[in-house]
């Protein structure tokens, strides 16, 4: 994880509509930047829908929600449509930003070792500084946890 108190690294990635978004576009707003393993899986859907359900509350607090995974733009569009997600999903198939934010780690499942995204969330302030970094978050609890931090 990147250290609290450091400047969040800037990046540009395409969203679910193929439109590029840069982190610096969000200066002046709080950003909840969450990294998740895969569209349309149980945990990732639970987490995304949790953020969607609370989205008006995040807006009231001046925060935007941005999800990042290595899924394609098309996969993100399907995920957004299927779950009526009101926030931005960014596609990082080459894992450049995922690695930049130090959430690409060795994982183990059923005795198999592989590289993958560790479900993690950053809270970035209006000046682009990381104020909270949470690793191995629980999909169901993370949206409310982030709302409470605001």
PDB file of C-alpha atoms in Angstrom:
ATOM      1  CA  UNK A   1       0.000   0.000   0.000  1.00  0.00           C
ATOM      2  CA  UNK A   2       1.066   3.558  -0.582  1.00  0.00           C
ATOM      3  CA  UNK A   3       1.733   5.583   2.545  1.00  0.00           C
ATOM      4  CA  UNK A   4      -0.822   7.889   4.131  1.00  0.00           C
ATOM      5  CA  UNK A   5       0.293  11.513   3.777  1.00  0.00           C
ATOM      6  CA  UNK A   6       1.862  11.043   0.338  1.00  0.00           C
ATOM      7  CA  UNK A   7       0.635  12.489  -2.931  1.00  0.00           C
ATOM      8  CA  UNK A   8      -1.533  10.025  -4.826  1.00  0.00           C
ATOM      9  CA  UNK A   9       0.177   9.135  -8.124  1.00  0.00           C
ATOM     10  CA  UNK A  10      -1.586  10.664 -11.104  1.00  0.00           C
ATOM     11  CA  UNK A  11      -2.815   8.434 -13.922  1.00  0.00           C
ATOM     12  CA  UNK A  12      -5.152   8.353 -16.905  1.00  0.00           C
ATOM     13  CA  UNK A  13      -7.371   5.362 -17.716  1.00  0.00           C
ATOM     14  CA  UNK A  14     -10.517   4.795 -19.805  1.00  0.00           C
ATOM     15  CA  UNK A  15     -13.893   4.418 -18.116  1.00  0.00           C
ATOM     16  CA  UNK A  16     -16.769   2.076 -18.931  1.00  0.00           C
ATOM     17  CA  UNK A  17     -17.702   4.350 -21.855  1.00  0.00           C
ATOM     18  CA  UNK A  18     -14.158   4.546 -23.258  1.00  0.00           C
ATOM     19  CA  UNK A  19     -13.664   8.118 -21.970  1.00  0.00           C
ATOM     20  CA  UNK A  20     -10.289   8.862 -20.385  1.00  0.00           C
ATOM     21  CA  UNK A  21     -10.194  10.033 -16.766  1.00  0.00           C
ATOM     22  CA  UNK A  22      -7.130  11.456 -15.019  1.00  0.00           C
ATOM     23  CA  UNK A  23      -6.830  11.592 -11.250  1.00  0.00           C
ATOM     24  CA  UNK A  24      -5.875  15.282 -11.422  1.00  0.00           C
ATOM     25  CA  UNK A  25      -9.323  15.968 -12.948  1.00  0.00           C
ATOM     26  CA  UNK A  26     -10.724  15.353  -9.452  1.00  0.00           C
ATOM     27  CA  UNK A  27      -8.611  17.873  -7.525  1.00  0.00           C
ATOM     28  CA  UNK A  28     -10.953  19.826  -5.258  1.00  0.00           C
ATOM     29  CA  UNK A  29     -13.001  16.703  -4.460  1.00  0.00           C
ATOM     30  CA  UNK A  30     -12.468  13.795  -2.134  1.00  0.00           C
ATOM     31  CA  UNK A  31     -11.847  10.596  -4.080  1.00  0.00           C
ATOM     32  CA  UNK A  32     -12.625   7.075  -2.958  1.00  0.00           C
ATOM     33  CA  UNK A  33     -10.376   5.010  -5.195  1.00  0.00           C
ATOM     34  CA  UNK A  34     -11.111   1.339  -4.826  1.00  0.00           C
ATOM     35  CA  UNK A  35      -9.394  -1.583  -6.506  1.00  0.00           C
ATOM     36  CA  UNK A  36     -11.299  -4.824  -6.985  1.00  0.00           C
ATOM     37  CA  UNK A  37     -10.450  -8.183  -8.580  1.00  0.00           C
ATOM     38  CA  UNK A  38     -13.143  -8.831 -11.209  1.00  0.00           C
ATOM     39  CA  UNK A  39     -16.444  -7.600 -12.615  1.00  0.00           C
ATOM     40  CA  UNK A  40     -19.538  -9.725 -11.987  1.00  0.00           C
ATOM     41  CA  UNK A  41     -18.092 -11.851  -9.203  1.00  0.00           C
ATOM     42  CA  UNK A  42     -19.986 -12.161  -5.929  1.00  0.00           C
ATOM     43  CA  UNK A  43     -17.702 -10.066  -3.728  1.00  0.00           C
ATOM     44  CA  UNK A  44     -17.047  -7.396  -6.326  1.00  0.00           C
ATOM     45  CA  UNK A  45     -20.755  -7.054  -7.111  1.00  0.00           C
ATOM     46  CA  UNK A  46     -21.561  -6.768  -3.391  1.00  0.00           C
ATOM     47  CA  UNK A  47     -18.940  -4.046  -2.976  1.00  0.00           C
ATOM     48  CA  UNK A  48     -19.986  -2.100  -6.092  1.00  0.00           C
ATOM     49  CA  UNK A  49     -23.679  -2.249  -5.171  1.00  0.00           C
ATOM     50  CA  UNK A  50     -22.792  -1.071  -1.653  1.00  0.00           C
ATOM     51  CA  UNK A  51     -21.103   1.992  -3.129  1.00  0.00           C
ATOM     52  CA  UNK A  52     -24.054   2.495  -5.507  1.00  0.00           C
ATOM     53  CA  UNK A  53     -26.614   2.319  -2.671  1.00  0.00           C
ATOM     54  CA  UNK A  54     -24.719   5.003  -0.735  1.00  0.00           C
ATOM     55  CA  UNK A  55     -23.742   7.094  -3.755  1.00  0.00           C
ATOM     56  CA  UNK A  56     -26.028  10.073  -2.936  1.00  0.00           C
ATOM     57  CA  UNK A  57     -24.455  10.216   0.544  1.00  0.00           C
ATOM     58  CA  UNK A  58     -20.948  10.254  -0.927  1.00  0.00           C
ATOM     59  CA  UNK A  59     -22.030  13.096  -3.232  1.00  0.00           C
ATOM     60  CA  UNK A  60     -23.423  15.055  -0.270  1.00  0.00           C
ATOM     61  CA  UNK A  61     -20.016  14.795   1.380  1.00  0.00           C
ATOM     62  CA  UNK A  62     -18.244  16.039  -1.757  1.00  0.00           C
ATOM     63  CA  UNK A  63     -16.719  12.680  -2.657  1.00  0.00           C
ATOM     64  CA  UNK A  64     -16.533  10.741  -5.899  1.00  0.00           C
ATOM     65  CA  UNK A  65     -16.242   6.969  -6.121  1.00  0.00           C
ATOM     66  CA  UNK A  66     -13.939   5.380  -8.694  1.00  0.00           C
ATOM     67  CA  UNK A  67     -13.480   1.637  -9.097  1.00  0.00           C
ATOM     68  CA  UNK A  68     -10.489   0.107 -10.900  1.00  0.00           C
ATOM     69  CA  UNK A  69      -9.895  -3.444 -12.075  1.00  0.00           C
ATOM     70  CA  UNK A  70      -8.074  -5.080 -14.961  1.00  0.00           C
ATOM     71  CA  UNK A  71     -11.339  -5.873 -16.730  1.00  0.00           C
ATOM     72  CA  UNK A  72     -11.959  -4.408 -20.197  1.00  0.00           C
ATOM     73  CA  UNK A  73     -14.001  -1.303 -20.974  1.00  0.00           C
ATOM     74  CA  UNK A  74     -16.714  -3.581 -22.408  1.00  0.00           C
ATOM     75  CA  UNK A  75     -16.783  -5.738 -19.248  1.00  0.00           C
ATOM     76  CA  UNK A  76     -17.082  -2.591 -17.112  1.00  0.00           C
ATOM     77  CA  UNK A  77     -19.967  -1.330 -19.268  1.00  0.00           C
ATOM     78  CA  UNK A  78     -21.821  -4.627 -18.816  1.00  0.00           C
ATOM     79  CA  UNK A  79     -21.111  -4.565 -15.057  1.00  0.00           C
ATOM     80  CA  UNK A  80     -22.359  -0.963 -14.798  1.00  0.00           C
ATOM     81  CA  UNK A  81     -25.533  -1.680 -16.787  1.00  0.00           C
ATOM     82  CA  UNK A  82     -26.367  -4.949 -15.032  1.00  0.00           C
ATOM     83  CA  UNK A  83     -26.026  -3.396 -11.555  1.00  0.00           C
ATOM     84  CA  UNK A  84     -27.138   0.188 -12.331  1.00  0.00           C
ATOM     85  CA  UNK A  85     -23.858   1.626 -11.037  1.00  0.00           C
ATOM     86  CA  UNK A  86     -23.821   5.448 -10.889  1.00  0.00           C
ATOM     87  CA  UNK A  87     -20.044   5.885 -10.600  1.00  0.00           C
ATOM     88  CA  UNK A  88     -16.924   5.582 -12.743  1.00  0.00           C
ATOM     89  CA  UNK A  89     -15.230   2.249 -13.401  1.00  0.00           C
ATOM     90  CA  UNK A  90     -11.743   2.452 -14.888  1.00  0.00           C
ATOM     91  CA  UNK A  91     -10.129  -0.246 -16.994  1.00  0.00           C
ATOM     92  CA  UNK A  92      -6.469  -1.144 -16.372  1.00  0.00           C
ATOM     93  CA  UNK A  93      -5.880  -4.387 -18.332  1.00  0.00           C
ATOM     94  CA  UNK A  94      -2.102  -3.913 -18.284  1.00  0.00           C
ATOM     95  CA  UNK A  95      -2.182  -3.364 -14.479  1.00  0.00           C
ATOM     96  CA  UNK A  96      -0.031  -0.213 -14.702  1.00  0.00           C
ATOM     97  CA  UNK A  97      -2.101   1.802 -12.215  1.00  0.00           C
ATOM     98  CA  UNK A  98      -2.900  -1.295 -10.170  1.00  0.00           C
ATOM     99  CA  UNK A  99       0.840  -1.852  -9.715  1.00  0.00           C
ATOM    100  CA  UNK A 100       1.494   1.873  -9.189  1.00  0.00           C
ATOM    101  CA  UNK A 101      -0.909   1.777  -6.216  1.00  0.00           C
ATOM    102  CA  UNK A 102       0.760  -1.395  -4.885  1.00  0.00           C
ATOM    103  CA  UNK A 103      -2.332  -3.615  -4.916  1.00  0.00           C
ATOM    104  CA  UNK A 104      -1.022  -6.235  -7.397  1.00  0.00           C
ATOM    105  CA  UNK A 105       0.190  -8.998  -5.111  1.00  0.00           C
ATOM    106  CA  UNK A 106       0.853 -12.692  -4.919  1.00  0.00           C
ATOM    107  CA  UNK A 107      -2.289 -14.538  -3.865  1.00  0.00           C
ATOM    108  CA  UNK A 108      -3.068 -18.131  -2.996  1.00  0.00           C
ATOM    109  CA  UNK A 109      -6.261 -20.087  -3.537  1.00  0.00           C
ATOM    110  CA  UNK A 110      -6.784 -23.828  -3.382  1.00  0.00           C
ATOM    111  CA  UNK A 111      -3.031 -24.360  -3.164  1.00  0.00           C
ATOM    112  CA  UNK A 112      -2.395 -22.340  -6.318  1.00  0.00           C
ATOM    113  CA  UNK A 113      -0.213 -19.215  -6.273  1.00  0.00           C
ATOM    114  CA  UNK A 114      -0.925 -16.401  -8.727  1.00  0.00           C
ATOM    115  CA  UNK A 115      -0.738 -12.622  -9.094  1.00  0.00           C
ATOM    116  CA  UNK A 116      -3.926 -10.645  -8.579  1.00  0.00           C
ATOM    117  CA  UNK A 117      -5.554  -7.548  -7.150  1.00  0.00           C
ATOM    118  CA  UNK A 118      -5.847  -7.371  -3.387  1.00  0.00           C
ATOM    119  CA  UNK A 119      -9.172  -5.633  -2.664  1.00  0.00           C
ATOM    120  CA  UNK A 120      -7.990  -2.230  -1.421  1.00  0.00           C
ATOM    121  CA  UNK A 121      -9.363   1.274  -1.020  1.00  0.00           C
ATOM    122  CA  UNK A 122      -7.711   4.685  -0.835  1.00  0.00           C
ATOM    123  CA  UNK A 123      -9.271   7.906   0.403  1.00  0.00           C
ATOM    124  CA  UNK A 124      -7.662  10.867  -1.337  1.00  0.00           C
ATOM    125  CA  UNK A 125      -8.312  14.434  -0.181  1.00  0.00           C
ATOM    126  CA  UNK A 126      -9.097  17.523  -2.244  1.00  0.00           C
ATOM    127  CA  UNK A 127      -5.381  18.282  -2.711  1.00  0.00           C
ATOM    128  CA  UNK A 128      -4.585  14.788  -3.987  1.00  0.00           C
ATOM    129  CA  UNK A 129      -3.043  13.500  -0.749  1.00  0.00           C
ATOM    130  CA  UNK A 130      -3.725   9.953   0.479  1.00  0.00           C
ATOM    131  CA  UNK A 131      -5.463  10.295   3.860  1.00  0.00           C
ATOM    132  CA  UNK A 132      -6.441   6.632   4.320  1.00  0.00           C
ATOM    133  CA  UNK A 133      -5.189   3.394   2.786  1.00  0.00           C
ATOM    134  CA  UNK A 134      -7.045   0.157   3.499  1.00  0.00           C
ATOM    135  CA  UNK A 135      -5.790  -3.233   2.317  1.00  0.00           C
ATOM    136  CA  UNK A 136      -7.677  -6.536   2.212  1.00  0.00           C
ATOM    137  CA  UNK A 137     -10.995  -4.803   2.790  1.00  0.00           C
ATOM    138  CA  UNK A 138     -14.222  -6.772   3.173  1.00  0.00           C
ATOM    139  CA  UNK A 139     -16.474  -6.286   0.140  1.00  0.00           C
ATOM    140  CA  UNK A 140     -19.689  -5.928   2.135  1.00  0.00           C
ATOM    141  CA  UNK A 141     -18.311  -3.574   4.810  1.00  0.00           C
ATOM    142  CA  UNK A 142     -16.036  -1.343   2.732  1.00  0.00           C
ATOM    143  CA  UNK A 143     -18.647   1.103   1.306  1.00  0.00           C
ATOM    144  CA  UNK A 144     -20.042   1.964   4.752  1.00  0.00           C
ATOM    145  CA  UNK A 145     -16.520   2.076   6.206  1.00  0.00           C
ATOM    146  CA  UNK A 146     -15.540   4.680   3.589  1.00  0.00           C
ATOM    147  CA  UNK A 147     -18.704   6.704   4.201  1.00  0.00           C
ATOM    148  CA  UNK A 148     -17.938   6.724   7.944  1.00  0.00           C
ATOM    149  CA  UNK A 149     -14.400   7.984   7.219  1.00  0.00           C
ATOM    150  CA  UNK A 150     -15.786  11.008   5.374  1.00  0.00           C
TER     151      UNK A 150
END
